[in-house]
């Protein structure tokens, strides 16, 4: 902290922390929070984090000029709390600078900026920090890229989100269903490797979720492929505008058209032997429309479904996880 002044009034140069609920100043590790506006709204007043315990330190801000009043803090410097705020603020700054950084990269750059000791003191735990960072990252990304997505259907998907880490196409389709103003948007994601795995799976699992879906869509729909050890991998992700037969048919037709042949001389029909979904008439009819041979047994009890491992190599699965997550 640089200081120039006498008696009870000093000029200070605090660090303004980002990512906090209210404006916060860091002065040599002591935290001061925004209290009220002063000078008819032209300035701001801050008070010490320990004001309820009797600390009288205040800071008045006018533009870029800060003056501290109230003498010295009557308590020790809150190292852990101050470090925590500095870590959070630095993480937000790093994330804003490059929204495509992984959580590990953000932590590494934060540590390089603040030092290993400060970063370690300010973190509850590495895993907890990563979870918090992922939530904040997602919220920041939505706010910066999409804006108020709940009220706009004409948003543009940034080029960086249309490809995976290998720079391969991830956005499978971005179309509209219907004509004119009543048309609705359908967005489908699936990488080339995901399609290669999906076409080799004997069994598909299909279902949708509504809780985490953006308001402008009806549901997030996923298609999983059953692979090694009867485990399923999420391979296709779609934002659906409705739950009707036309929407499901468009989704399945798009996926079918983009599936590669499992072998060079394989027949054109590449649909799986079984498709498992909940009992939704629209989805069932859509599958029967797209698949030429529903007699194969698309909807049967789980006891009779062949969940034996599909001819998908573990190396393909590992490559998918590293490239698309």
Short mmCIF file of N, CA and C in Angstrom, two decimals, residues 38-146:
data_model
loop_
_atom_site.label_atom_id
_atom_site.label_comp_id
_atom_site.label_asym_id
_atom_site.label_seq_id
_atom_site.Cartn_x
_atom_site.Cartn_y
_atom_site.Cartn_z
N UNK A 38 -21.67 8.62 -1.33
CA UNK A 38 -21.44 9.90 -0.67
C UNK A 38 -21.32 10.99 -1.72
N UNK A 39 -21.27 12.20 -1.29
CA UNK A 39 -21.12 13.36 -2.18
C UNK A 39 -22.20 13.35 -3.27
N UNK A 40 -23.44 13.12 -2.83
CA UNK A 40 -24.59 13.11 -3.74
C UNK A 40 -24.42 12.09 -4.87
N UNK A 41 -23.84 10.97 -4.53
CA UNK A 41 -23.68 9.91 -5.51
C UNK A 41 -22.40 9.97 -6.30
N UNK A 42 -21.59 11.01 -6.10
CA UNK A 42 -20.35 11.15 -6.86
C UNK A 42 -19.22 10.30 -6.29
N UNK A 43 -19.37 9.85 -5.06
CA UNK A 43 -18.34 9.04 -4.43
C UNK A 43 -18.92 7.84 -3.71
N UNK A 44 -18.04 7.01 -3.18
CA UNK A 44 -18.47 5.81 -2.46
C UNK A 44 -17.73 5.71 -1.14
N UNK A 45 -18.41 5.15 -0.15
CA UNK A 45 -17.80 4.93 1.15
C UNK A 45 -17.66 3.43 1.39
N UNK A 46 -16.51 3.01 1.89
CA UNK A 46 -16.25 1.61 2.22
C UNK A 46 -15.94 1.52 3.71
N UNK A 47 -16.27 0.40 4.32
CA UNK A 47 -15.94 0.19 5.72
C UNK A 47 -15.31 -1.19 5.90
N UNK A 48 -14.55 -1.32 6.98
CA UNK A 48 -13.79 -2.54 7.23
C UNK A 48 -14.71 -3.74 7.41
N UNK A 49 -14.22 -4.88 7.01
CA UNK A 49 -14.96 -6.12 7.17
C UNK A 49 -15.29 -6.39 8.63
N UNK A 50 -14.49 -5.86 9.56
CA UNK A 50 -14.70 -6.07 10.99
C UNK A 50 -15.37 -4.89 11.67
N UNK A 51 -16.18 -4.13 10.94
CA UNK A 51 -16.79 -2.95 11.55
C UNK A 51 -17.75 -3.33 12.68
N UNK A 52 -18.38 -4.49 12.60
CA UNK A 52 -19.30 -4.92 13.67
C UNK A 52 -18.54 -5.23 14.97
N UNK A 53 -17.25 -5.51 14.85
CA UNK A 53 -16.44 -5.76 16.04
C UNK A 53 -15.73 -4.49 16.52
N UNK A 54 -16.08 -3.35 15.93
CA UNK A 54 -15.57 -2.09 16.44
C UNK A 54 -14.48 -1.43 15.63
N UNK A 55 -14.07 -2.02 14.51
CA UNK A 55 -13.03 -1.40 13.69
C UNK A 55 -13.63 -0.19 12.97
N UNK A 56 -12.99 0.98 13.13
CA UNK A 56 -13.55 2.23 12.60
C UNK A 56 -12.90 2.66 11.28
N UNK A 57 -12.10 1.85 10.67
CA UNK A 57 -11.41 2.22 9.43
C UNK A 57 -12.44 2.35 8.30
N UNK A 58 -12.36 3.49 7.60
CA UNK A 58 -13.23 3.76 6.46
C UNK A 58 -12.39 4.24 5.28
N UNK A 59 -12.92 4.07 4.08
CA UNK A 59 -12.28 4.58 2.87
C UNK A 59 -13.32 5.29 2.04
N UNK A 60 -12.99 6.52 1.61
CA UNK A 60 -13.86 7.28 0.72
C UNK A 60 -13.24 7.30 -0.67
N UNK A 61 -14.06 7.02 -1.66
CA UNK A 61 -13.59 6.99 -3.05
C UNK A 61 -14.23 8.12 -3.83
N UNK A 62 -13.42 8.84 -4.59
CA UNK A 62 -13.90 9.85 -5.51
C UNK A 62 -13.15 9.65 -6.82
N UNK A 63 -13.82 9.04 -7.80
CA UNK A 63 -13.13 8.69 -9.04
C UNK A 63 -12.10 7.62 -8.77
N UNK A 64 -10.84 7.91 -9.10
CA UNK A 64 -9.74 6.99 -8.84
C UNK A 64 -8.95 7.38 -7.59
N UNK A 65 -9.51 8.30 -6.80
CA UNK A 65 -8.83 8.79 -5.59
C UNK A 65 -9.45 8.13 -4.36
N UNK A 66 -8.60 7.54 -3.51
CA UNK A 66 -9.09 6.85 -2.31
C UNK A 66 -8.42 7.47 -1.08
N UNK A 67 -9.21 7.78 -0.05
CA UNK A 67 -8.68 8.31 1.21
C UNK A 67 -9.18 7.43 2.36
N UNK A 68 -8.25 7.08 3.25
CA UNK A 68 -8.59 6.22 4.39
C UNK A 68 -8.68 7.05 5.67
N UNK A 69 -9.72 6.75 6.47
CA UNK A 69 -9.95 7.45 7.73
C UNK A 69 -10.07 6.42 8.85
N UNK A 70 -10.02 6.91 10.09
CA UNK A 70 -10.31 6.05 11.24
C UNK A 70 -9.11 5.39 11.88
N UNK A 71 -7.90 5.82 11.52
CA UNK A 71 -6.72 5.26 12.16
C UNK A 71 -6.36 3.88 11.64
N UNK A 72 -5.75 3.08 12.52
CA UNK A 72 -5.31 1.75 12.14
C UNK A 72 -6.37 0.70 12.50
N UNK A 73 -6.28 -0.43 11.83
CA UNK A 73 -7.17 -1.55 12.16
C UNK A 73 -6.83 -2.05 13.56
N UNK A 74 -7.84 -2.34 14.37
CA UNK A 74 -7.60 -2.79 15.74
C UNK A 74 -7.53 -4.32 15.83
N UNK A 75 -7.44 -4.98 14.67
CA UNK A 75 -7.42 -6.45 14.64
C UNK A 75 -6.31 -6.90 13.70
N UNK A 76 -5.99 -8.17 13.76
CA UNK A 76 -4.93 -8.70 12.90
C UNK A 76 -5.46 -8.85 11.48
N UNK A 77 -4.54 -8.90 10.54
CA UNK A 77 -4.90 -9.05 9.14
C UNK A 77 -5.52 -10.43 8.90
N UNK A 78 -6.71 -10.50 8.28
CA UNK A 78 -7.37 -11.79 8.03
C UNK A 78 -6.76 -12.48 6.81
N UNK A 79 -5.63 -13.14 7.04
CA UNK A 79 -4.87 -13.70 5.91
C UNK A 79 -5.71 -14.65 5.05
N UNK A 80 -6.37 -15.62 5.69
CA UNK A 80 -7.08 -16.63 4.90
C UNK A 80 -8.25 -16.03 4.13
N UNK A 81 -8.99 -15.13 4.78
CA UNK A 81 -10.14 -14.53 4.11
C UNK A 81 -9.70 -13.60 2.99
N UNK A 82 -8.66 -12.81 3.25
CA UNK A 82 -8.15 -11.93 2.22
C UNK A 82 -7.59 -12.72 1.05
N UNK A 83 -6.87 -13.78 1.35
CA UNK A 83 -6.32 -14.61 0.29
C UNK A 83 -7.42 -15.24 -0.54
N UNK A 84 -8.49 -15.67 0.15
CA UNK A 84 -9.61 -16.28 -0.57
C UNK A 84 -10.22 -15.29 -1.55
N UNK A 85 -10.42 -14.05 -1.13
CA UNK A 85 -10.98 -13.03 -2.02
C UNK A 85 -10.04 -12.75 -3.18
N UNK A 86 -8.74 -12.68 -2.91
CA UNK A 86 -7.79 -12.40 -3.98
C UNK A 86 -7.75 -13.54 -4.99
N UNK A 87 -7.84 -14.78 -4.50
CA UNK A 87 -7.85 -15.93 -5.40
C UNK A 87 -9.08 -15.89 -6.29
N UNK A 88 -10.26 -15.66 -5.69
CA UNK A 88 -11.50 -15.60 -6.48
C UNK A 88 -11.45 -14.49 -7.51
N UNK A 89 -10.96 -13.32 -7.10
CA UNK A 89 -10.90 -12.19 -8.01
C UNK A 89 -9.97 -12.48 -9.18
N UNK A 90 -8.81 -13.08 -8.89
CA UNK A 90 -7.86 -13.39 -9.96
C UNK A 90 -8.42 -14.44 -10.90
N UNK A 91 -9.12 -15.44 -10.35
CA UNK A 91 -9.72 -16.48 -11.19
C UNK A 91 -10.73 -15.88 -12.16
N UNK A 92 -11.55 -14.95 -11.67
CA UNK A 92 -12.55 -14.31 -12.53
C UNK A 92 -11.86 -13.52 -13.64
N UNK A 93 -10.79 -12.79 -13.28
CA UNK A 93 -10.06 -12.01 -14.28
C UNK A 93 -9.46 -12.91 -15.35
N UNK A 94 -8.85 -14.01 -14.94
CA UNK A 94 -8.25 -14.95 -15.89
C UNK A 94 -9.31 -15.57 -16.78
N UNK A 95 -10.43 -15.98 -16.19
CA UNK A 95 -11.50 -16.63 -16.96
C UNK A 95 -12.10 -15.67 -17.99
N UNK A 96 -12.26 -14.42 -17.62
CA UNK A 96 -12.82 -13.43 -18.55
C UNK A 96 -11.88 -13.20 -19.73
N UNK A 97 -10.57 -13.27 -19.47
CA UNK A 97 -9.60 -13.01 -20.53
C UNK A 97 -9.62 -14.11 -21.59
N UNK A 98 -9.86 -15.35 -21.18
CA UNK A 98 -9.94 -16.45 -22.14
C UNK A 98 -10.96 -17.45 -21.63
N UNK A 99 -12.18 -17.39 -22.16
CA UNK A 99 -13.26 -18.22 -21.68
C UNK A 99 -13.07 -19.70 -22.01
N UNK A 100 -12.10 -20.03 -22.88
CA UNK A 100 -11.91 -21.42 -23.27
C UNK A 100 -10.85 -22.13 -22.43
N UNK A 101 -10.29 -21.44 -21.43
CA UNK A 101 -9.30 -22.07 -20.57
C UNK A 101 -9.95 -23.14 -19.70
N UNK A 102 -9.26 -24.25 -19.50
CA UNK A 102 -9.75 -25.28 -18.60
C UNK A 102 -9.57 -24.82 -17.16
N UNK A 103 -10.23 -25.51 -16.22
CA UNK A 103 -10.10 -25.14 -14.81
C UNK A 103 -8.66 -25.29 -14.34
N UNK A 104 -7.97 -26.33 -14.81
CA UNK A 104 -6.56 -26.51 -14.43
C UNK A 104 -5.71 -25.35 -14.92
N UNK A 105 -5.99 -24.88 -16.14
CA UNK A 105 -5.22 -23.76 -16.69
C UNK A 105 -5.48 -22.48 -15.90
N UNK A 106 -6.72 -22.27 -15.49
CA UNK A 106 -7.05 -21.08 -14.70
C UNK A 106 -6.34 -21.14 -13.35
N UNK A 107 -6.35 -22.30 -12.70
CA UNK A 107 -5.66 -22.44 -11.41
C UNK A 107 -4.16 -22.23 -11.56
N UNK A 108 -3.58 -22.74 -12.64
CA UNK A 108 -2.15 -22.58 -12.87
C UNK A 108 -1.78 -21.12 -13.06
N UNK A 109 -2.59 -20.40 -13.86
CA UNK A 109 -2.30 -18.98 -14.09
C UNK A 109 -2.55 -18.16 -12.83
N UNK A 110 -3.56 -18.53 -12.05
CA UNK A 110 -3.82 -17.84 -10.78
C UNK A 110 -2.64 -18.00 -9.83
N UNK A 111 -2.11 -19.22 -9.76
CA UNK A 111 -0.96 -19.49 -8.90
C UNK A 111 0.26 -18.70 -9.36
N UNK A 112 0.44 -18.60 -10.68
CA UNK A 112 1.57 -17.84 -11.21
C UNK A 112 1.44 -16.36 -10.91
N UNK A 113 0.20 -15.86 -10.86
CA UNK A 113 -0.04 -14.44 -10.61
C UNK A 113 0.13 -14.08 -9.14
N UNK A 114 -0.43 -14.92 -8.24
CA UNK A 114 -0.45 -14.60 -6.82
C UNK A 114 0.67 -15.27 -6.03
N UNK A 115 1.23 -16.32 -6.58
CA UNK A 115 2.21 -17.10 -5.83
C UNK A 115 1.56 -18.33 -5.23
N UNK A 116 2.36 -19.37 -5.05
CA UNK A 116 1.84 -20.65 -4.57
C UNK A 116 1.27 -20.52 -3.15
N UNK A 117 1.94 -19.79 -2.27
CA UNK A 117 1.50 -19.71 -0.87
C UNK A 117 0.15 -19.01 -0.74
N UNK A 118 -0.01 -17.87 -1.42
CA UNK A 118 -1.28 -17.15 -1.35
C UNK A 118 -2.41 -17.96 -1.94
N UNK A 119 -2.16 -18.62 -3.07
CA UNK A 119 -3.19 -19.43 -3.71
C UNK A 119 -3.61 -20.59 -2.83
N UNK A 120 -2.64 -21.27 -2.23
CA UNK A 120 -2.96 -22.41 -1.37
C UNK A 120 -3.73 -21.97 -0.13
N UNK A 121 -3.36 -20.80 0.43
CA UNK A 121 -4.06 -20.29 1.61
C UNK A 121 -5.49 -19.91 1.29
N UNK A 122 -5.71 -19.40 0.08
CA UNK A 122 -7.04 -18.90 -0.27
C UNK A 122 -7.99 -19.94 -0.80
N UNK A 123 -7.54 -21.19 -0.99
CA UNK A 123 -8.41 -22.24 -1.53
C UNK A 123 -8.84 -23.19 -0.42
N UNK A 124 -10.12 -23.54 -0.44
CA UNK A 124 -10.62 -24.54 0.51
C UNK A 124 -10.01 -25.89 0.19
N UNK A 125 -10.12 -26.31 -1.07
CA UNK A 125 -9.47 -27.51 -1.58
C UNK A 125 -9.46 -27.40 -3.09
N UNK A 126 -8.56 -28.14 -3.73
CA UNK A 126 -8.46 -28.04 -5.18
C UNK A 126 -9.74 -28.48 -5.87
N UNK A 127 -10.31 -29.61 -5.43
CA UNK A 127 -11.53 -30.11 -6.07
C UNK A 127 -12.70 -29.17 -5.83
N UNK A 128 -12.82 -28.65 -4.61
CA UNK A 128 -13.89 -27.69 -4.32
C UNK A 128 -13.73 -26.43 -5.16
N UNK A 129 -12.49 -26.00 -5.32
CA UNK A 129 -12.21 -24.81 -6.12
C UNK A 129 -12.60 -25.04 -7.58
N UNK A 130 -12.32 -26.24 -8.09
CA UNK A 130 -12.66 -26.55 -9.48
C UNK A 130 -14.17 -26.56 -9.69
N UNK A 131 -14.90 -27.13 -8.73
CA UNK A 131 -16.37 -27.16 -8.86
C UNK A 131 -16.93 -25.74 -8.87
N UNK A 132 -16.45 -24.91 -7.95
CA UNK A 132 -16.91 -23.53 -7.90
C UNK A 132 -16.56 -22.79 -9.18
N UNK A 133 -15.35 -23.02 -9.67
CA UNK A 133 -14.90 -22.35 -10.88
C UNK A 133 -15.72 -22.76 -12.09
N UNK A 134 -16.07 -24.05 -12.17
CA UNK A 134 -16.87 -24.51 -13.31
C UNK A 134 -18.25 -23.85 -13.31
N UNK A 135 -18.85 -23.71 -12.12
CA UNK A 135 -20.15 -23.04 -12.04
C UNK A 135 -20.04 -21.58 -12.44
N UNK A 136 -19.02 -20.89 -11.91
CA UNK A 136 -18.83 -19.49 -12.26
C UNK A 136 -18.50 -19.33 -13.74
N UNK A 137 -17.67 -20.23 -14.26
CA UNK A 137 -17.28 -20.18 -15.67
C UNK A 137 -18.50 -20.30 -16.57
N UNK A 138 -19.38 -21.24 -16.22
CA UNK A 138 -20.58 -21.45 -17.02
C UNK A 138 -21.48 -20.22 -16.99
N UNK A 139 -21.62 -19.63 -15.79
CA UNK A 139 -22.47 -18.45 -15.66
C UNK A 139 -21.88 -17.26 -16.44
N UNK A 140 -20.57 -17.07 -16.34
CA UNK A 140 -19.92 -15.98 -17.07
C UNK A 140 -20.04 -16.18 -18.57
N UNK A 141 -19.84 -17.43 -19.03
CA UNK A 141 -19.91 -17.72 -20.46
C UNK A 141 -21.31 -17.40 -20.99
N UNK A 142 -22.33 -17.82 -20.25
CA UNK A 142 -23.70 -17.56 -20.70
C UNK A 142 -23.97 -16.07 -20.77
N UNK A 143 -23.49 -15.33 -19.77
CA UNK A 143 -23.75 -13.89 -19.74
C UNK A 143 -23.00 -13.14 -20.83
N UNK A 144 -21.75 -13.55 -21.09
CA UNK A 144 -20.93 -12.82 -22.05
C UNK A 144 -21.28 -13.20 -23.49
N UNK A 145 -21.46 -14.50 -23.74
CA UNK A 145 -21.68 -14.97 -25.11
C UNK A 145 -23.14 -14.88 -25.52
N UNK A 146 -24.03 -15.38 -24.67
CA UNK A 146 -25.43 -15.50 -25.04
C UNK A 146 -26.27 -14.28 -24.68
#
